[in-house]
Amino acid sequence: CGKWQQALQMYQSMLEDAYEPDRYAYVSLFKACSNIPDPEVGRKLQIEVKQKGLISNLYIANSILSMHGKCGSMEEAESVFIEMEHCNVVSWNAMLTVNIEHGEPSQALPALQANACGGCGTE
């Protein structure tokens, strides 16, 4: 657990030193946020990437989706999935996992098909 806190501390140091995190840093930060007890940290980062226009990056969106799923926020994960312009097999797998772990497992696939993200097919 301490390593995740270190990652977030390094992020703060980056900001203090006027370094802008890139998409790789954000993916790592969202992974760190899925392992800490305070979901607000991840939500604040999500707002930050939206403001910077990075939310459309598939890797960032998938990491946000996974973070919300691991933190137990099915509604937020579904919202990210629905708003995604494009998605891939990672997006679908993450959303299936969220539905199976936090929803009704028998309804996982129908729920996904009904709420498919903008750039995804249901085939």
Tab-separated table of C-alpha atoms in Angstrom:
chain	number	residue	atom	x	y	z
A	1	CYS	CA	0.000	0.000	0.000
A	2	GLY	CA	2.893	2.352	0.716
A	3	LYS	CA	4.086	2.263	-2.895
A	4	TRP	CA	0.766	3.662	-4.084
A	5	GLN	CA	1.113	6.543	-1.643
A	6	GLN	CA	4.640	7.125	-2.962
A	7	ALA	CA	3.307	7.356	-6.512
A	8	LEU	CA	0.844	10.036	-5.460
A	9	GLN	CA	3.565	11.907	-3.568
A	10	MET	CA	5.771	11.828	-6.666
A	11	TYR	CA	2.866	13.279	-8.647
A	12	GLN	CA	2.632	16.157	-6.170
A	13	SER	CA	6.383	16.712	-6.531
A	14	MET	CA	6.021	16.775	-10.321
A	15	LEU	CA	3.404	19.496	-10.054
A	16	GLU	CA	5.492	21.497	-7.587
A	17	ASP	CA	8.431	21.323	-10.002
A	18	ALA	CA	6.187	22.484	-12.883
A	19	TYR	CA	6.264	19.166	-14.764
A	20	GLU	CA	3.104	18.209	-16.624
A	21	PRO	CA	2.079	14.568	-16.268
A	22	ASP	CA	1.630	12.754	-19.576
A	23	ARG	CA	-0.827	9.987	-20.421
A	24	TYR	CA	1.531	7.335	-19.050
A	25	ALA	CA	1.773	9.119	-15.720
A	26	TYR	CA	-2.011	9.449	-15.502
A	27	VAL	CA	-2.540	5.754	-16.243
A	28	SER	CA	-0.147	4.913	-13.398
A	29	LEU	CA	-1.825	7.417	-11.102
A	30	PHE	CA	-5.278	5.942	-11.717
A	31	LYS	CA	-3.866	2.500	-10.995
A	32	ALA	CA	-2.467	3.872	-7.729
A	33	CYS	CA	-5.835	5.420	-6.898
A	34	SER	CA	-7.548	2.055	-7.271
A	35	ASN	CA	-5.393	0.783	-4.404
A	36	ILE	CA	-5.934	3.528	-1.840
A	37	PRO	CA	-8.929	3.878	0.469
A	38	ASP	CA	-9.932	7.421	-0.586
A	39	PRO	CA	-11.864	7.464	-3.901
A	40	GLU	CA	-11.859	11.279	-3.939
A	41	VAL	CA	-8.225	11.337	-5.041
A	42	GLY	CA	-9.116	9.467	-8.232
A	43	ARG	CA	-12.179	11.616	-8.833
A	44	LYS	CA	-10.056	14.771	-8.611
A	45	LEU	CA	-7.572	13.322	-11.096
A	46	GLN	CA	-10.455	12.428	-13.399
A	47	ILE	CA	-11.650	16.040	-13.336
A	48	GLU	CA	-8.092	17.163	-14.079
A	49	VAL	CA	-7.751	14.956	-17.171
A	50	LYS	CA	-11.171	16.116	-18.406
A	51	GLN	CA	-10.090	19.742	-18.049
A	52	LYS	CA	-6.877	19.003	-19.952
A	53	GLY	CA	-8.780	17.256	-22.739
A	54	LEU	CA	-7.086	13.914	-22.099
A	55	ILE	CA	-10.220	11.957	-21.222
A	56	SER	CA	-10.607	10.836	-24.842
A	57	ASN	CA	-7.310	8.943	-24.647
A	58	LEU	CA	-8.277	5.269	-24.657
A	59	TYR	CA	-5.605	4.222	-22.157
A	60	ILE	CA	-6.584	6.937	-19.702
A	61	ALA	CA	-10.306	6.215	-20.073
A	62	ASN	CA	-9.707	2.489	-19.527
A	63	SER	CA	-7.636	3.193	-16.415
A	64	ILE	CA	-10.385	5.449	-15.029
A	65	LEU	CA	-12.988	2.782	-15.780
A	66	SER	CA	-10.881	0.138	-14.007
A	67	MET	CA	-10.225	2.441	-11.055
A	68	HIS	CA	-13.925	3.054	-10.468
A	69	GLY	CA	-14.609	-0.660	-10.779
A	70	LYS	CA	-11.906	-1.597	-8.280
A	71	CYS	CA	-13.157	1.085	-5.900
A	72	GLY	CA	-16.664	-0.394	-6.083
A	73	SER	CA	-18.329	2.493	-7.902
A	74	MET	CA	-20.356	0.706	-10.546
A	75	GLU	CA	-22.314	3.835	-11.490
A	76	GLU	CA	-19.185	5.890	-12.136
A	77	ALA	CA	-17.613	3.051	-14.118
A	78	GLU	CA	-20.755	2.744	-16.264
A	79	SER	CA	-20.776	6.497	-16.814
A	80	VAL	CA	-17.178	6.432	-18.062
A	81	PHE	CA	-17.954	3.458	-20.319
A	82	ILE	CA	-21.023	5.124	-21.840
A	83	GLU	CA	-19.153	8.394	-22.452
A	84	MET	CA	-16.158	6.739	-24.134
A	85	GLU	CA	-15.816	7.773	-27.773
A	86	HIS	CA	-13.839	4.630	-28.581
A	87	CYS	CA	-13.192	1.454	-26.683
A	88	ASN	CA	-11.472	-1.856	-27.122
A	89	VAL	CA	-11.442	-5.319	-25.620
A	90	VAL	CA	-9.820	-3.897	-22.466
A	91	SER	CA	-12.786	-1.532	-22.036
A	92	TRP	CA	-15.288	-4.356	-22.461
A	93	ASN	CA	-13.391	-6.668	-20.106
A	94	ALA	CA	-13.137	-3.965	-17.451
A	95	MET	CA	-16.847	-3.237	-17.672
A	96	LEU	CA	-17.763	-6.927	-17.608
A	97	THR	CA	-15.642	-7.330	-14.484
A	98	VAL	CA	-17.356	-4.366	-12.812
A	99	ASN	CA	-20.793	-5.791	-13.603
A	100	ILE	CA	-19.867	-9.273	-12.422
A	101	GLU	CA	-18.199	-8.130	-9.197
A	102	HIS	CA	-20.561	-5.325	-8.231
A	103	GLY	CA	-23.764	-5.896	-10.138
A	104	GLU	CA	-25.910	-8.795	-11.116
A	105	PRO	CA	-23.636	-11.297	-12.888
A	106	SER	CA	-26.421	-12.724	-15.054
A	107	GLN	CA	-27.189	-9.219	-16.317
A	108	ALA	CA	-23.597	-8.224	-17.114
A	109	LEU	CA	-23.623	-8.776	-20.881
A	110	PRO	CA	-27.166	-7.444	-21.506
A	111	ALA	CA	-26.317	-4.339	-19.462
A	112	LEU	CA	-23.213	-3.750	-21.528
A	113	GLN	CA	-25.037	-4.233	-24.793
A	114	ALA	CA	-27.697	-1.746	-23.710
A	115	ASN	CA	-25.093	0.827	-22.651
A	116	ALA	CA	-22.408	0.309	-25.281
A	117	CYS	CA	-19.955	3.173	-25.505
A	118	GLY	CA	-20.158	5.441	-28.525
A	119	GLY	CA	-17.334	3.841	-30.481
A	120	CYS	CA	-18.107	0.218	-29.644
A	121	GLY	CA	-20.132	-2.425	-31.291
A	122	THR	CA	-21.876	-5.167	-29.377
A	123	GLU	CA	-20.943	-7.989	-31.708
